Amino acid sequence: MLGAIRESRTSYRFSDFAPRDDAQYGAYWEALSEAHIDDALCATSYGGDGAIASLHLGFHKRDYSPDERFAIHMAGLALTERLMSLTSPPPTAAVRLTRRERDSLALVAEGKTDWEISVILGIAEATVRFHVDNARRKLGAVNRAQAVARLVNQRLI
């Protein structure tokens, strides 16, 4: 799990860092299987003050569709962002996003690709990436998923 944190990942599975076929993790997977857990999906949020909140959801099912993973990841990030907000003082100044930055992140929250967002908004795909990255940076998020979770937590989308 520390590998995921070192890489600032917001989404990963236990099996990403503890491969099932690696003998050194045999006891680990045996213990999880006793609890009927075949793998776990994790959502981790990172705060500006070094705070980390991580949610690990163990499931009997091992494989998920991209839509299922996206939904679980976003729900997990919304929860971890909310948990961090309960332990940290509120920001001194509200983050000010442009309309395009907010619109772009709202469409990211719906699972749209940069190309799909560019078609919907009638702008270039590179411009979408520019708006999403600006919003991510302003929000202090490590990636676009965490940026969306921060907006959800602040009830801005």
PDB file of N, CA, C and O in Angstrom, residues 10-39:
ATOM      1  N   THR A  10      -4.706   7.589  -6.481  1.00  0.00           N
ATOM      2  CA  THR A  10      -5.992   7.730  -5.807  1.00  0.00           C
ATOM      3  C   THR A  10      -6.849   6.487  -5.994  1.00  0.00           C
ATOM      4  O   THR A  10      -7.880   6.346  -5.344  1.00  0.00           O
ATOM      5  N   SER A  11      -6.434   5.591  -6.870  1.00  0.00           N
ATOM      6  CA  SER A  11      -7.188   4.373  -7.127  1.00  0.00           C
ATOM      7  C   SER A  11      -6.223   3.221  -7.365  1.00  0.00           C
ATOM      8  O   SER A  11      -5.274   3.358  -8.134  1.00  0.00           O
ATOM      9  N   TYR A  12      -6.457   2.123  -6.682  1.00  0.00           N
ATOM     10  CA  TYR A  12      -5.658   0.926  -6.902  1.00  0.00           C
ATOM     11  C   TYR A  12      -6.380  -0.262  -6.286  1.00  0.00           C
ATOM     12  O   TYR A  12      -7.367  -0.106  -5.577  1.00  0.00           O
ATOM     13  N   ARG A  13      -5.903  -1.443  -6.622  1.00  0.00           N
ATOM     14  CA  ARG A  13      -6.421  -2.681  -6.052  1.00  0.00           C
ATOM     15  C   ARG A  13      -5.325  -3.296  -5.191  1.00  0.00           C
ATOM     16  O   ARG A  13      -4.140  -3.093  -5.450  1.00  0.00           O
ATOM     17  N   PHE A  14      -5.696  -4.080  -4.203  1.00  0.00           N
ATOM     18  CA  PHE A  14      -4.695  -4.776  -3.396  1.00  0.00           C
ATOM     19  C   PHE A  14      -3.776  -5.598  -4.293  1.00  0.00           C
ATOM     20  O   PHE A  14      -2.572  -5.636  -4.098  1.00  0.00           O
ATOM     21  N   SER A  15      -4.377  -6.259  -5.293  1.00  0.00           N
ATOM     22  CA  SER A  15      -3.595  -7.140  -6.155  1.00  0.00           C
ATOM     23  C   SER A  15      -2.585  -6.381  -7.019  1.00  0.00           C
ATOM     24  O   SER A  15      -1.668  -6.990  -7.563  1.00  0.00           O
ATOM     25  N   ASP A  16      -2.721  -5.054  -7.127  1.00  0.00           N
ATOM     26  CA  ASP A  16      -1.723  -4.266  -7.857  1.00  0.00           C
ATOM     27  C   ASP A  16      -0.368  -4.306  -7.141  1.00  0.00           C
ATOM     28  O   ASP A  16       0.673  -4.194  -7.779  1.00  0.00           O
ATOM     29  N   PHE A  17      -0.396  -4.436  -5.821  1.00  0.00           N
ATOM     30  CA  PHE A  17       0.836  -4.375  -5.041  1.00  0.00           C
ATOM     31  C   PHE A  17       1.158  -5.676  -4.318  1.00  0.00           C
ATOM     32  O   PHE A  17       2.258  -5.821  -3.792  1.00  0.00           O
ATOM     33  N   ALA A  18       0.213  -6.594  -4.287  1.00  0.00           N
ATOM     34  CA  ALA A  18       0.438  -7.901  -3.673  1.00  0.00           C
ATOM     35  C   ALA A  18      -0.063  -8.959  -4.658  1.00  0.00           C
ATOM     36  O   ALA A  18      -1.172  -9.470  -4.521  1.00  0.00           O
ATOM     37  N   PRO A  19       0.725  -9.261  -5.676  1.00  0.00           N
ATOM     38  CA  PRO A  19       0.271 -10.205  -6.701  1.00  0.00           C
ATOM     39  C   PRO A  19      -0.107 -11.563  -6.110  1.00  0.00           C
ATOM     40  O   PRO A  19       0.586 -12.088  -5.248  1.00  0.00           O
ATOM     41  N   ARG A  20      -1.212 -12.085  -6.576  1.00  0.00           N
ATOM     42  CA  ARG A  20      -1.701 -13.375  -6.074  1.00  0.00           C
ATOM     43  C   ARG A  20      -0.712 -14.512  -6.282  1.00  0.00           C
ATOM     44  O   ARG A  20      -0.642 -15.428  -5.481  1.00  0.00           O
ATOM     45  N   ASP A  21       0.017 -14.480  -7.390  1.00  0.00           N
ATOM     46  CA  ASP A  21       0.922 -15.593  -7.703  1.00  0.00           C
ATOM     47  C   ASP A  21       2.294 -15.451  -7.047  1.00  0.00           C
ATOM     48  O   ASP A  21       3.164 -16.284  -7.260  1.00  0.00           O
ATOM     49  N   ASP A  22       2.500 -14.432  -6.215  1.00  0.00           N
ATOM     50  CA  ASP A  22       3.772 -14.232  -5.518  1.00  0.00           C
ATOM     51  C   ASP A  22       3.679 -14.922  -4.158  1.00  0.00           C
ATOM     52  O   ASP A  22       2.845 -14.566  -3.317  1.00  0.00           O
ATOM     53  N   ALA A  23       4.528 -15.908  -3.929  1.00  0.00           N
ATOM     54  CA  ALA A  23       4.478 -16.716  -2.707  1.00  0.00           C
ATOM     55  C   ALA A  23       4.595 -15.884  -1.433  1.00  0.00           C
ATOM     56  O   ALA A  23       4.026 -16.247  -0.400  1.00  0.00           O
ATOM     57  N   GLN A  24       5.294 -14.777  -1.489  1.00  0.00           N
ATOM     58  CA  GLN A  24       5.474 -13.982  -0.266  1.00  0.00           C
ATOM     59  C   GLN A  24       4.154 -13.375   0.235  1.00  0.00           C
ATOM     60  O   GLN A  24       4.062 -12.949   1.377  1.00  0.00           O
ATOM     61  N   TYR A  25       3.125 -13.329  -0.628  1.00  0.00           N
ATOM     62  CA  TYR A  25       1.819 -12.802  -0.229  1.00  0.00           C
ATOM     63  C   TYR A  25       0.788 -13.905   0.000  1.00  0.00           C
ATOM     64  O   TYR A  25      -0.401 -13.619   0.173  1.00  0.00           O
ATOM     65  N   GLY A  26       1.236 -15.157   0.009  1.00  0.00           N
ATOM     66  CA  GLY A  26       0.323 -16.286   0.167  1.00  0.00           C
ATOM     67  C   GLY A  26      -0.526 -16.206   1.423  1.00  0.00           C
ATOM     68  O   GLY A  26      -1.749 -16.388   1.374  1.00  0.00           O
ATOM     69  N   ALA A  27       0.098 -15.930   2.573  1.00  0.00           N
ATOM     70  CA  ALA A  27      -0.641 -15.856   3.840  1.00  0.00           C
ATOM     71  C   ALA A  27      -1.634 -14.689   3.813  1.00  0.00           C
ATOM     72  O   ALA A  27      -2.740 -14.781   4.356  1.00  0.00           O
ATOM     73  N   TYR A  28      -1.246 -13.609   3.167  1.00  0.00           N
ATOM     74  CA  TYR A  28      -2.099 -12.425   3.043  1.00  0.00           C
ATOM     75  C   TYR A  28      -3.378 -12.777   2.285  1.00  0.00           C
ATOM     76  O   TYR A  28      -4.489 -12.514   2.756  1.00  0.00           O
ATOM     77  N   TRP A  29      -3.227 -13.407   1.115  1.00  0.00           N
ATOM     78  CA  TRP A  29      -4.399 -13.760   0.310  1.00  0.00           C
ATOM     79  C   TRP A  29      -5.219 -14.862   0.971  1.00  0.00           C
ATOM     80  O   TRP A  29      -6.444 -14.889   0.850  1.00  0.00           O
ATOM     81  N   GLU A  30      -4.553 -15.754   1.692  1.00  0.00           N
ATOM     82  CA  GLU A  30      -5.288 -16.802   2.409  1.00  0.00           C
ATOM     83  C   GLU A  30      -6.178 -16.184   3.483  1.00  0.00           C
ATOM     84  O   GLU A  30      -7.345 -16.543   3.627  1.00  0.00           O
ATOM     85  N   ALA A  31      -5.648 -15.220   4.217  1.00  0.00           N
ATOM     86  CA  ALA A  31      -6.435 -14.545   5.254  1.00  0.00           C
ATOM     87  C   ALA A  31      -7.614 -13.792   4.641  1.00  0.00           C
ATOM     88  O   ALA A  31      -8.736 -13.843   5.168  1.00  0.00           O
ATOM     89  N   LEU A  32      -7.379 -13.111   3.533  1.00  0.00           N
ATOM     90  CA  LEU A  32      -8.472 -12.386   2.880  1.00  0.00           C
ATOM     91  C   LEU A  32      -9.536 -13.345   2.349  1.00  0.00           C
ATOM     92  O   LEU A  32     -10.738 -13.066   2.448  1.00  0.00           O
ATOM     93  N   SER A  33      -9.104 -14.474   1.819  1.00  0.00           N
ATOM     94  CA  SER A  33     -10.088 -15.419   1.276  1.00  0.00           C
ATOM     95  C   SER A  33     -10.957 -16.012   2.382  1.00  0.00           C
ATOM     96  O   SER A  33     -12.118 -16.331   2.144  1.00  0.00           O
ATOM     97  N   GLU A  34     -10.434 -16.136   3.593  1.00  0.00           N
ATOM     98  CA  GLU A  34     -11.247 -16.604   4.717  1.00  0.00           C
ATOM     99  C   GLU A  34     -12.387 -15.634   5.009  1.00  0.00           C
ATOM    100  O   GLU A  34     -13.436 -16.018   5.507  1.00  0.00           O
ATOM    101  N   ALA A  35     -12.174 -14.360   4.684  1.00  0.00           N
ATOM    102  CA  ALA A  35     -13.215 -13.340   4.857  1.00  0.00           C
ATOM    103  C   ALA A  35     -14.029 -13.168   3.570  1.00  0.00           C
ATOM    104  O   ALA A  35     -14.798 -12.222   3.446  1.00  0.00           O
ATOM    105  N   HIS A  36     -13.820 -14.070   2.609  1.00  0.00           N
ATOM    106  CA  HIS A  36     -14.504 -14.032   1.304  1.00  0.00           C
ATOM    107  C   HIS A  36     -14.171 -12.753   0.530  1.00  0.00           C
ATOM    108  O   HIS A  36     -15.024 -12.200  -0.161  1.00  0.00           O
ATOM    109  N   ILE A  37     -12.929 -12.301   0.653  1.00  0.00           N
ATOM    110  CA  ILE A  37     -12.463 -11.136  -0.098  1.00  0.00           C
ATOM    111  C   ILE A  37     -11.481 -11.615  -1.149  1.00  0.00           C
ATOM    112  O   ILE A  37     -10.437 -12.177  -0.824  1.00  0.00           O
ATOM    113  N   ASP A  38     -11.850 -11.421  -2.412  1.00  0.00           N
ATOM    114  CA  ASP A  38     -10.969 -11.817  -3.512  1.00  0.00           C
ATOM    115  C   ASP A  38     -10.057 -10.683  -3.949  1.00  0.00           C
ATOM    116  O   ASP A  38      -9.029 -10.913  -4.562  1.00  0.00           O
ATOM    117  N   ASP A  39     -10.444  -9.468  -3.673  1.00  0.00           N
ATOM    118  CA  ASP A  39      -9.600  -8.302  -3.960  1.00  0.00           C
ATOM    119  C   ASP A  39     -10.247  -7.107  -3.289  1.00  0.00           C
ATOM    120  O   ASP A  39     -11.378  -7.182  -2.803  1.00  0.00           O
TER     121      ASP A  39
END
